[in-house]
Short mmCIF file of C-alpha atoms in Angstrom, two decimals:
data_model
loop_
_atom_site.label_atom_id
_atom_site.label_comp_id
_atom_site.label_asym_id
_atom_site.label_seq_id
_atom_site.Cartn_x
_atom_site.Cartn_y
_atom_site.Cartn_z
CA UNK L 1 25.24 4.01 -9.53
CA UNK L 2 25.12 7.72 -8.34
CA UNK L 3 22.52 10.12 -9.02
CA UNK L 4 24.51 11.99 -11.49
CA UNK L 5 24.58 8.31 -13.28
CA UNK L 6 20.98 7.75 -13.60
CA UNK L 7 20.47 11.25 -14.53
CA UNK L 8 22.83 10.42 -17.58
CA UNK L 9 21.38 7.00 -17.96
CA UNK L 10 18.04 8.78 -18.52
CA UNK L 11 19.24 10.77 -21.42
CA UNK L 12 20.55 7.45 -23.58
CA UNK L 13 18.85 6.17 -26.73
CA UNK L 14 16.55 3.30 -26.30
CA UNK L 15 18.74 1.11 -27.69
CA UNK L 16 21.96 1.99 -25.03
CA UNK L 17 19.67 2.06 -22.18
CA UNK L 18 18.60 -1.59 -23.31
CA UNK L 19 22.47 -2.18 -23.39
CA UNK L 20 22.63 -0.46 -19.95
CA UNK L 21 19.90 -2.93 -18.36
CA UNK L 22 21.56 -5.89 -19.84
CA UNK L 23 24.91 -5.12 -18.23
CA UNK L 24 23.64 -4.20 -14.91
CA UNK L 25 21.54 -7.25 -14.78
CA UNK L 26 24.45 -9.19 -15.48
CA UNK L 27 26.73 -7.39 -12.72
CA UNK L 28 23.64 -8.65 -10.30
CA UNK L 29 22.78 -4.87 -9.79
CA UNK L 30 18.85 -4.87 -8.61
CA UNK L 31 17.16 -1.57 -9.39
CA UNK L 32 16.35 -0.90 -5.99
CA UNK L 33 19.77 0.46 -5.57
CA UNK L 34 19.49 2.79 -8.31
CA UNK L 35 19.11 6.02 -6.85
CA UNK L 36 15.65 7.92 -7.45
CA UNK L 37 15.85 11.22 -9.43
CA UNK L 38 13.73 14.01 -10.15
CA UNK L 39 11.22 13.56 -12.55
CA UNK L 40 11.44 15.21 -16.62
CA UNK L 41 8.52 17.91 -16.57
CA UNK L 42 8.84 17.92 -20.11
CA UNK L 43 7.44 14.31 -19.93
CA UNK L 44 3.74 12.58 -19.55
CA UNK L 45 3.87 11.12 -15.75
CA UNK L 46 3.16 7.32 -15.84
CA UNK L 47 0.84 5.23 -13.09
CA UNK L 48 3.29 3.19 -10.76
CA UNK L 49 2.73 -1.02 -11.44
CA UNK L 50 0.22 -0.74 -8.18
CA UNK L 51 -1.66 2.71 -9.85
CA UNK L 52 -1.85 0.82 -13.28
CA UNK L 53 -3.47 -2.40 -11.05
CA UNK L 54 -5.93 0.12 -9.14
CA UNK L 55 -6.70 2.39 -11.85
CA UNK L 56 -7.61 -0.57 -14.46
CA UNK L 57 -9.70 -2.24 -11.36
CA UNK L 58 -11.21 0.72 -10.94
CA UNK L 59 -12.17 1.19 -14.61
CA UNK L 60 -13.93 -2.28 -14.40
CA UNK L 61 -16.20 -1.31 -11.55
CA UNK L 62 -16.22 2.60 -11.75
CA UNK L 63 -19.15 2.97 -8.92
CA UNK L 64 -16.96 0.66 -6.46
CA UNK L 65 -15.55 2.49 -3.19
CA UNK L 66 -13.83 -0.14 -2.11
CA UNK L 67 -10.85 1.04 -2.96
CA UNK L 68 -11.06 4.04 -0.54
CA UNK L 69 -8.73 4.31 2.99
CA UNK L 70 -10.21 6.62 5.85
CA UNK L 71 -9.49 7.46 8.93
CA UNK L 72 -11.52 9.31 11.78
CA UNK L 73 -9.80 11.05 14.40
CA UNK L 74 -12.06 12.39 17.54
CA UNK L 75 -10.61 16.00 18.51
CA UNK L 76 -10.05 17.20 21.88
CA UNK L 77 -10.50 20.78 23.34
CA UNK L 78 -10.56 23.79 21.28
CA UNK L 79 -9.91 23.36 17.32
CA UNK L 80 -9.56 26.62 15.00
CA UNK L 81 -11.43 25.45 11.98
CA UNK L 82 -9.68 27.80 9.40
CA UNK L 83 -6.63 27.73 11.08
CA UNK L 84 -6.71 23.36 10.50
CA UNK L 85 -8.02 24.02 6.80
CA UNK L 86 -4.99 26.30 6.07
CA UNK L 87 -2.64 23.88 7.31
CA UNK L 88 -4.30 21.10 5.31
CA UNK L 89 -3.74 23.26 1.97
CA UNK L 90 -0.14 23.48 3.31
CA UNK L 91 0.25 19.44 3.67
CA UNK L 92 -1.87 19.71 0.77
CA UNK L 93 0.81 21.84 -1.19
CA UNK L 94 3.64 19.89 0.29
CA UNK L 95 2.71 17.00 -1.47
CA UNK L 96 2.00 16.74 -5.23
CA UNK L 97 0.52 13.33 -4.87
CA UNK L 98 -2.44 15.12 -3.04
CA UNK L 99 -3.29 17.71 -6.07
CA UNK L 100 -3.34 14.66 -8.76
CA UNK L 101 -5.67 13.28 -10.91
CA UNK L 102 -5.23 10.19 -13.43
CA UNK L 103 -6.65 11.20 -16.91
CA UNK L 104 -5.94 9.55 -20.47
CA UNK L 105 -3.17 10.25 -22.89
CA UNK L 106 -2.70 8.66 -26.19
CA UNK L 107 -4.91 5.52 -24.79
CA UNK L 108 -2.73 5.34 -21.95
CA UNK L 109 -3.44 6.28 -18.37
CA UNK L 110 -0.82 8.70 -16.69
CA UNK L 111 -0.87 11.47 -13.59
CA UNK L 112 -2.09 15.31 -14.17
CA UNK L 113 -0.62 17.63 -11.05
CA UNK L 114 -2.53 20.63 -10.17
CA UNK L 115 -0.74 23.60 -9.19
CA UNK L 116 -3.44 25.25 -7.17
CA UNK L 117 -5.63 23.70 -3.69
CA UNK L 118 -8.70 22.45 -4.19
CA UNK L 119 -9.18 21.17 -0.81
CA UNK L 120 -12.49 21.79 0.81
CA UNK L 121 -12.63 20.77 4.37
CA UNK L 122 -16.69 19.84 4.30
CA UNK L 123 -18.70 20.53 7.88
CA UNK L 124 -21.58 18.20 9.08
CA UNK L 125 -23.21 19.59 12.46
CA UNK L 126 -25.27 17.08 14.00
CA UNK L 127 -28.04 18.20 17.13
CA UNK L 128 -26.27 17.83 20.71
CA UNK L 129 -28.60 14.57 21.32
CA UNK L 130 -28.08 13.05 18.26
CA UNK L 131 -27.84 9.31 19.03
CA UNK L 132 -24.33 7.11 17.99
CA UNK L 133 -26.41 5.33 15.39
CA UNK L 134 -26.49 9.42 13.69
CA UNK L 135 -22.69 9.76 13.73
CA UNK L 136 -21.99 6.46 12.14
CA UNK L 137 -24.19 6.74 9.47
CA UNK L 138 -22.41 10.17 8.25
CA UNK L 139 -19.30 9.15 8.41
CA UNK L 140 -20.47 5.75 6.17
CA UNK L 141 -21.92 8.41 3.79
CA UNK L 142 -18.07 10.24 3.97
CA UNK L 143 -16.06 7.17 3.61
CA UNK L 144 -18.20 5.90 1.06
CA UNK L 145 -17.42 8.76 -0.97
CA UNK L 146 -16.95 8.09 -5.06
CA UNK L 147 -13.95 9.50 -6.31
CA UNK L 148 -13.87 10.32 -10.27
CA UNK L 149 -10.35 9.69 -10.86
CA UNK L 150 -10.03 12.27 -13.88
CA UNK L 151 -11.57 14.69 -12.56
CA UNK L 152 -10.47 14.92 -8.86
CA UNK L 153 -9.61 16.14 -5.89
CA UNK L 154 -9.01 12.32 -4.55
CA UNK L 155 -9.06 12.71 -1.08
CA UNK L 156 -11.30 14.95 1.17
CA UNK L 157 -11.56 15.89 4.81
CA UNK L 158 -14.95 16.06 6.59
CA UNK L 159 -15.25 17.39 10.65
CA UNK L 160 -18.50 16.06 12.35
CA UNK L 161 -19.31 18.55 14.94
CA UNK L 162 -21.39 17.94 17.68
CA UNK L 163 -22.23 20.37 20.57
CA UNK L 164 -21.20 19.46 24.01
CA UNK L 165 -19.72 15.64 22.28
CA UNK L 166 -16.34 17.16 20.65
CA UNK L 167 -15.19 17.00 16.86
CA UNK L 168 -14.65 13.94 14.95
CA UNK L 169 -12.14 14.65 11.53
CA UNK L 170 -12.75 12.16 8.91
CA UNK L 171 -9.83 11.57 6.34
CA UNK L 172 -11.27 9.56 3.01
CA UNK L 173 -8.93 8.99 -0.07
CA UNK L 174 -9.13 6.98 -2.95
CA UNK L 175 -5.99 4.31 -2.45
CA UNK L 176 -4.30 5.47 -6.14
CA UNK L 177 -3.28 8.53 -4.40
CA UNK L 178 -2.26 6.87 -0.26
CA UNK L 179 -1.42 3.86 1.96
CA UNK L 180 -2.18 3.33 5.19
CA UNK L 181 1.42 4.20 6.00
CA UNK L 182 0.58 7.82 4.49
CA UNK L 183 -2.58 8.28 5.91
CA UNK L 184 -0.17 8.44 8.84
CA UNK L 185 2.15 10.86 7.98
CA UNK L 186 -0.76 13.23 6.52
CA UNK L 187 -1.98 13.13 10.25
CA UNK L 188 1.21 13.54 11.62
CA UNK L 189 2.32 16.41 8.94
CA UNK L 190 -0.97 18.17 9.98
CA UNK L 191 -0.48 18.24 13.52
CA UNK L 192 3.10 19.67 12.71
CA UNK L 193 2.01 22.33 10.72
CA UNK L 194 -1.47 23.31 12.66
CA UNK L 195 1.28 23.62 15.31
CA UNK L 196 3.30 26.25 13.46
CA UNK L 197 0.52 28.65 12.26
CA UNK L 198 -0.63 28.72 15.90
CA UNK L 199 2.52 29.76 16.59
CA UNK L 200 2.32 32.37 14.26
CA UNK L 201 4.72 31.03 11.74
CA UNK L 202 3.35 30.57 8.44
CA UNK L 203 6.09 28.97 6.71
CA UNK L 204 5.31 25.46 5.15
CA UNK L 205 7.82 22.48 6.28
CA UNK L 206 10.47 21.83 4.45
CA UNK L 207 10.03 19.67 0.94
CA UNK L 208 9.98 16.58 1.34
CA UNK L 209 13.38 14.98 -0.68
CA UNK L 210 11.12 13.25 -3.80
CA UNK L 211 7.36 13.24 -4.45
CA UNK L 212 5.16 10.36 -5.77
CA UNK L 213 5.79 11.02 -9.55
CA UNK L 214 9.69 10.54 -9.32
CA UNK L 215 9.20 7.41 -7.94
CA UNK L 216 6.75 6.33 -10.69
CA UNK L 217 8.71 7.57 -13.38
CA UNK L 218 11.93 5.93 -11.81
CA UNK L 219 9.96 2.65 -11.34
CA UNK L 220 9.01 2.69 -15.34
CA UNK L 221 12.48 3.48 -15.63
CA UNK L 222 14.23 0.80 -14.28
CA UNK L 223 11.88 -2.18 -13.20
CA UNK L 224 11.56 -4.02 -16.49
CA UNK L 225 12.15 -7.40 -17.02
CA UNK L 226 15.87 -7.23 -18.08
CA UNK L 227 17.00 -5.90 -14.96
CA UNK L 228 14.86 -8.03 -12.73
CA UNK L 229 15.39 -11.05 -14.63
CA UNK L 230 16.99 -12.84 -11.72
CA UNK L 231 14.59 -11.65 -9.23
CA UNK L 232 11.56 -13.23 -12.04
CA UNK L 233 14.05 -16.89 -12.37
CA UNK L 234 13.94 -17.11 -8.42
CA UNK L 235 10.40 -16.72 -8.03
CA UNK L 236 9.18 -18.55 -10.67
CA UNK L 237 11.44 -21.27 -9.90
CA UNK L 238 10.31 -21.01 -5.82
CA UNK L 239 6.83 -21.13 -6.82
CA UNK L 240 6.93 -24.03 -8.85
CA UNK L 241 5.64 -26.37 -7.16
CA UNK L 242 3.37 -24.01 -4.85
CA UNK L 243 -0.20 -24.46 -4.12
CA UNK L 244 -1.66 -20.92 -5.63
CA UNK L 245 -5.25 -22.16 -5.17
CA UNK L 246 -6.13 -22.71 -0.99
CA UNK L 247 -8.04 -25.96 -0.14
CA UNK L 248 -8.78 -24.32 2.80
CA UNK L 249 -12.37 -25.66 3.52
CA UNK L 250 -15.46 -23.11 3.25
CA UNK L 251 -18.65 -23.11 4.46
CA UNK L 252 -20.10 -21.47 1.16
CA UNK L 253 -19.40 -22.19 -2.23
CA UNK L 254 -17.29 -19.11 -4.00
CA UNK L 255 -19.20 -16.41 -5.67
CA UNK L 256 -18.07 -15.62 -9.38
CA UNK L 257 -17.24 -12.70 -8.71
CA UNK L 258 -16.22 -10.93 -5.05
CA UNK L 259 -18.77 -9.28 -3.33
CA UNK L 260 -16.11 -7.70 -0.69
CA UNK L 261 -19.07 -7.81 2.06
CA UNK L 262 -17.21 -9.56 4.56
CA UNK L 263 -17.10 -9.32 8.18
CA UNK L 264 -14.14 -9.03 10.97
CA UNK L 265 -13.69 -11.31 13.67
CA UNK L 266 -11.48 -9.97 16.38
CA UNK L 267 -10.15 -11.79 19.79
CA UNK L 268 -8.12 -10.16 22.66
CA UNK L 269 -5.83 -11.64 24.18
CA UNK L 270 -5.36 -11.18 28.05
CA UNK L 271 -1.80 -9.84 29.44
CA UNK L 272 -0.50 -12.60 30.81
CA UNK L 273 -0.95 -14.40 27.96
CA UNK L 274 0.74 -11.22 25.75
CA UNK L 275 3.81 -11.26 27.77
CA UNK L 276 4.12 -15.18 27.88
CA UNK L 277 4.22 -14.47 23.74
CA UNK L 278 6.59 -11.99 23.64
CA UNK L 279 8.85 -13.85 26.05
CA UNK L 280 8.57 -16.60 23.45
CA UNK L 281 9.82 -14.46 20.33
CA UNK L 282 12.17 -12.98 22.33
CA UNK L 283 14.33 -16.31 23.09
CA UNK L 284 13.50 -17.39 19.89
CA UNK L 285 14.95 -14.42 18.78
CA UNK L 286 11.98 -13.40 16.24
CA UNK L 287 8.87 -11.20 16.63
CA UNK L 288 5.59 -11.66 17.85
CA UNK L 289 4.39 -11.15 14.34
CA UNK L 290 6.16 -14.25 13.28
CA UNK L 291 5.33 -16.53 16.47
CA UNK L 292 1.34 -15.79 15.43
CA UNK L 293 2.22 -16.29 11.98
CA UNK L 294 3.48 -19.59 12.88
CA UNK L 295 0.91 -20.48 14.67
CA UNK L 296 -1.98 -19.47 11.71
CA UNK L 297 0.02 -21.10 9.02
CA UNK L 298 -0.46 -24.53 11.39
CA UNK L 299 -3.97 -24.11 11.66
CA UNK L 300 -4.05 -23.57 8.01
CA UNK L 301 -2.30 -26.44 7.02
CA UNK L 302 -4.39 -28.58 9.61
CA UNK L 303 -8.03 -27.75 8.20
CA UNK L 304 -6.82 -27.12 4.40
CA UNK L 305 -4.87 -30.71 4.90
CA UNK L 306 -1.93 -28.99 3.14
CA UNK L 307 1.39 -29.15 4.14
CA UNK L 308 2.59 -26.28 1.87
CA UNK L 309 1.26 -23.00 2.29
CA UNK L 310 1.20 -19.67 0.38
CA UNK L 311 -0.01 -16.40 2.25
CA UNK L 312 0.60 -12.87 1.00
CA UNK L 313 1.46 -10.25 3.18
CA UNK L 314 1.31 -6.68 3.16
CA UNK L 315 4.35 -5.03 3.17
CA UNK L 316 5.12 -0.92 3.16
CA UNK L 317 7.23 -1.37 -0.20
CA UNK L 318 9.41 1.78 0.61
CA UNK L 319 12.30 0.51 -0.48
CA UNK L 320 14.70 3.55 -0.65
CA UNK L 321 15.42 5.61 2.29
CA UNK L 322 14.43 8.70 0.74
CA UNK L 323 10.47 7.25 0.16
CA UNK L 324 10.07 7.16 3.89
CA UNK L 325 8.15 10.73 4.11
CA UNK L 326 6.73 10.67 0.84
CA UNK L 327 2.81 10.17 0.68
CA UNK L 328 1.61 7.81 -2.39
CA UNK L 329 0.58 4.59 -2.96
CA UNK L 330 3.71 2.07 -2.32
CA UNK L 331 2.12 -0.53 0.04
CA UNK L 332 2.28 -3.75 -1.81
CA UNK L 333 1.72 -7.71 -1.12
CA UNK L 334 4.47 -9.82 -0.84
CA UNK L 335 4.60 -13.91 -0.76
CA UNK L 336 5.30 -15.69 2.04
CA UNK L 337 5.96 -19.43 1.23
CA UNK L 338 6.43 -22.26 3.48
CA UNK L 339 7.02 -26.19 2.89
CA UNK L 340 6.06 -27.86 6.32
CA UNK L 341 7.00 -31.28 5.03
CA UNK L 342 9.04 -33.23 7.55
CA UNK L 343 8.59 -30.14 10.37
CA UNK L 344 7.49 -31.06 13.56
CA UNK L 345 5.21 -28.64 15.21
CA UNK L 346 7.15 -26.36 17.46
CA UNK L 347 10.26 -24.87 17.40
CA UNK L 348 10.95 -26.09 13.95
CA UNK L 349 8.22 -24.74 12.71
CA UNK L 350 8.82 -21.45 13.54
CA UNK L 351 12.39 -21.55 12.75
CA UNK L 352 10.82 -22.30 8.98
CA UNK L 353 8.72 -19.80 9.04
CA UNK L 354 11.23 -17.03 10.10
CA UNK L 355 13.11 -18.02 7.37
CA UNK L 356 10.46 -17.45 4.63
CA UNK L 357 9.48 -14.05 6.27
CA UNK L 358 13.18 -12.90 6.09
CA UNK L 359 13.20 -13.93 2.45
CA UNK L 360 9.98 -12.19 1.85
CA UNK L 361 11.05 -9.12 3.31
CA UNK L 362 14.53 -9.01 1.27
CA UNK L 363 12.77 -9.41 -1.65
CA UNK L 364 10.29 -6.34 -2.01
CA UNK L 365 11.70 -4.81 -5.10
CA UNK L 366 10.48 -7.39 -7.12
CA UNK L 367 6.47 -5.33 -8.10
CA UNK L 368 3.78 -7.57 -6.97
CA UNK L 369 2.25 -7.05 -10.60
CA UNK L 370 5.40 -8.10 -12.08
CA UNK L 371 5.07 -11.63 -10.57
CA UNK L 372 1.68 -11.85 -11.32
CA UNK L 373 2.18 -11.02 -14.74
CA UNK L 374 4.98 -13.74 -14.91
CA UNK L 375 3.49 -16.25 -13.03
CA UNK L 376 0.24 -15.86 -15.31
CA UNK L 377 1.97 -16.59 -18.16
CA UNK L 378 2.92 -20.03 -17.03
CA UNK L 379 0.17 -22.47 -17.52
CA UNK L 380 0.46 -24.52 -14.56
CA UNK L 381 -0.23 -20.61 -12.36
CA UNK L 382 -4.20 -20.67 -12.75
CA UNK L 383 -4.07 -17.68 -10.67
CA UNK L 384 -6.23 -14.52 -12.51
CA UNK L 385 -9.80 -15.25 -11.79
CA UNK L 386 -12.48 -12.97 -10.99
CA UNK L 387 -13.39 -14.29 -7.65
CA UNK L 388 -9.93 -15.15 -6.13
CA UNK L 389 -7.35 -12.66 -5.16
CA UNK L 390 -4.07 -13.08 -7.50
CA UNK L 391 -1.45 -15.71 -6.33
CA UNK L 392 -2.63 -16.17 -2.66
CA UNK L 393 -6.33 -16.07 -1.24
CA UNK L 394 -5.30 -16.09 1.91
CA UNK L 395 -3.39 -12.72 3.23
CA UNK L 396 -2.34 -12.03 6.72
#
């Protein structure tokens, strides 16, 4: 389908476009190849499936900040203050996703864009001796910033300067609005555009090809059930027999419902040992990622005394070419399943894994929420309960 096809797809009566999903479906067309067009102005912007998740989850808990990405980058050398704020109003600009605001419209939750900035870039000064301890605890006051979704801005950037010890920049944004792949390209975008001003060119970059709401609208478009029927009967029929619930052993009964005070545990490994891993996936003709994979999922399915396991993983969800410079919310978790039965550990093992990471990853389009939803619906799925995460409790 071209672009001038979806733009005339989007113009048929209800009961054609149904007609329309029905034969594409049937011709095995999957909606991720439909091309992504502008979208109507004339039209109330819906949430995406993972803004609908967020935003609801959000509603439940409205003082919760958990649901907020940051960033702190330490600056080097000299920094001209409103020279970096006017280049953030340009990224700012640049990208509607970053002027939005998710209000309620006949009982239904869709995006507002602002036309003007509203971006403040906030200035803590802390004394020249101010200990670490001082530093950490205002940027845990930054990052633990509560958004109010309707009434915005979502995001907000806060320099910590300190005389004689540099600049830190914080970057805190309520995940609705940005991924961690975004967060990225904000930085990246800034640096870009700081560079032009100082330069004395005040141009903005160019626009980038689609912005956050076309994809939304073209996801509510086309990602229904009828045209990802297929993508639905393999899942549900992979997952059939799947283990949704972990036996993995804890040293603490479950709480009702998720605190989300946890804690991080993190181990280097030394170079030669590195190398001797790479050299591994490399005549094994996979990637490290999927060698330690391997090597978790074992442990797993030693101490949980299962020999199939389900992990989610995260994956960037861009799945058209023209999303990969847009800024928005399109991370996602996808399913990684894996029968051990009748694998010995070793080289078979990681063969099997490999092959459910390469099915994961060709199967993004299907929206995570979409497979909940379906899986849900199913009685043997007990998967929606306050104090597990939804299909896998174990994510990598």
């Amino acid at each position: 389908m071209t672009i001038h096809h979806a733009a005339l797809a989007r113009m048929l009566p209800a009961e054609k476009k149904e007609k329309l999903l029905r034969q594409l479906a049937q011709s095995g067309v999957s909606p991720s190849r439909i091309p992504i067009i502008k979208a109507d102005p004339a039209q109330a912007i819906p949430l995406s499936f993972n803004q609908e998740r967020l935003w609801f989850l959000q509603k439940y808990d409205s003082t919760a900040t958990n649901y907020n990405l940051y960033v702190v980058y330490r600056l080097h050398g000299v920094v001209d203050m409103p020279m970096l704020t006017e280049a953030l109003r340009h990224v700012q600009a640049r990208h509607a996703i970053l002027r939005t605001r998710i209000i309620v419209r006949n009982d239904r939750p869709c995006q507002v864009i602002d036309d003007a900035s509203s971006l403040v870039l906030d200035t803590v000064t802390l004394a020249a001796q101010a200990p670490t301890s001082a530093l950490d605890a205002v940027i845990q006051q930054v990052i633990n910033t509560r958004f109010d979704l309707a009434r915005g801005p979502l995001w907000g950037v806060t320099q910590i300067i300190q005389p004689d010890q540099g600049c830190h920049l914080v970057f805190c944004a309520h995940h609705i609005i940005i991924d961690g792949i975004s967060l990225r390209l904000l930085f990246d975008e800034l640096q870009q555009q700081y560079a032009r001003l100082h330069a004395g060119n005040e141009t903005s970059l160019p626009p980038p090809p689609l912005q956050y709401a076309d994809y939304a609208f073209w996801q509510r478009e086309w990602f229904q059930d009828t045209l990802l029927a297929n993508e639905l009967a393999y899942w549900r029929a992979r997952l059939q027999d799947a283990p949704l619930l972990s036996t993995f052993p804890s040293l603490h009964p479950r709480p009702a419902q998720p605190s989300t005070h946890g804690s991080r545990f993190s181990i280097t490994l030394d170079e030669t040992l590195s190398l001797a891993l790479k050299h591994v996936a490399r005549t094994q003709e996979t990637t490290p990622f999927v060698l330690m994979l391997t090597a978790f999922q074992l442990v797993l399915m030693r101490y949980a005394q299962q020999q199939r396991l389900v992990i989610g993983m995260p994956v960037s969800g861009r799945i058209r070419p023209e999303l990969q410079s847009s800024i928005g919310y399109y991370a996602s978790t996808a399913v990684i399943y894996t029968d051990f039965n009748g694998v010995e550990v070793g080289r078979e093992a990681l063969q099997r894994v490999k092959a459910s990471v390469k099915e994961t990853q060709g199967r993004q389009q299907l929206p995570f929420e979409n497979l909940v939803n379906m899986l849900d619906s199913l009685a043997a799925f007990p998967i929606r309960r306050c104090s597990r995460s939804s299909i896998s409790t174990i994510t990598t």
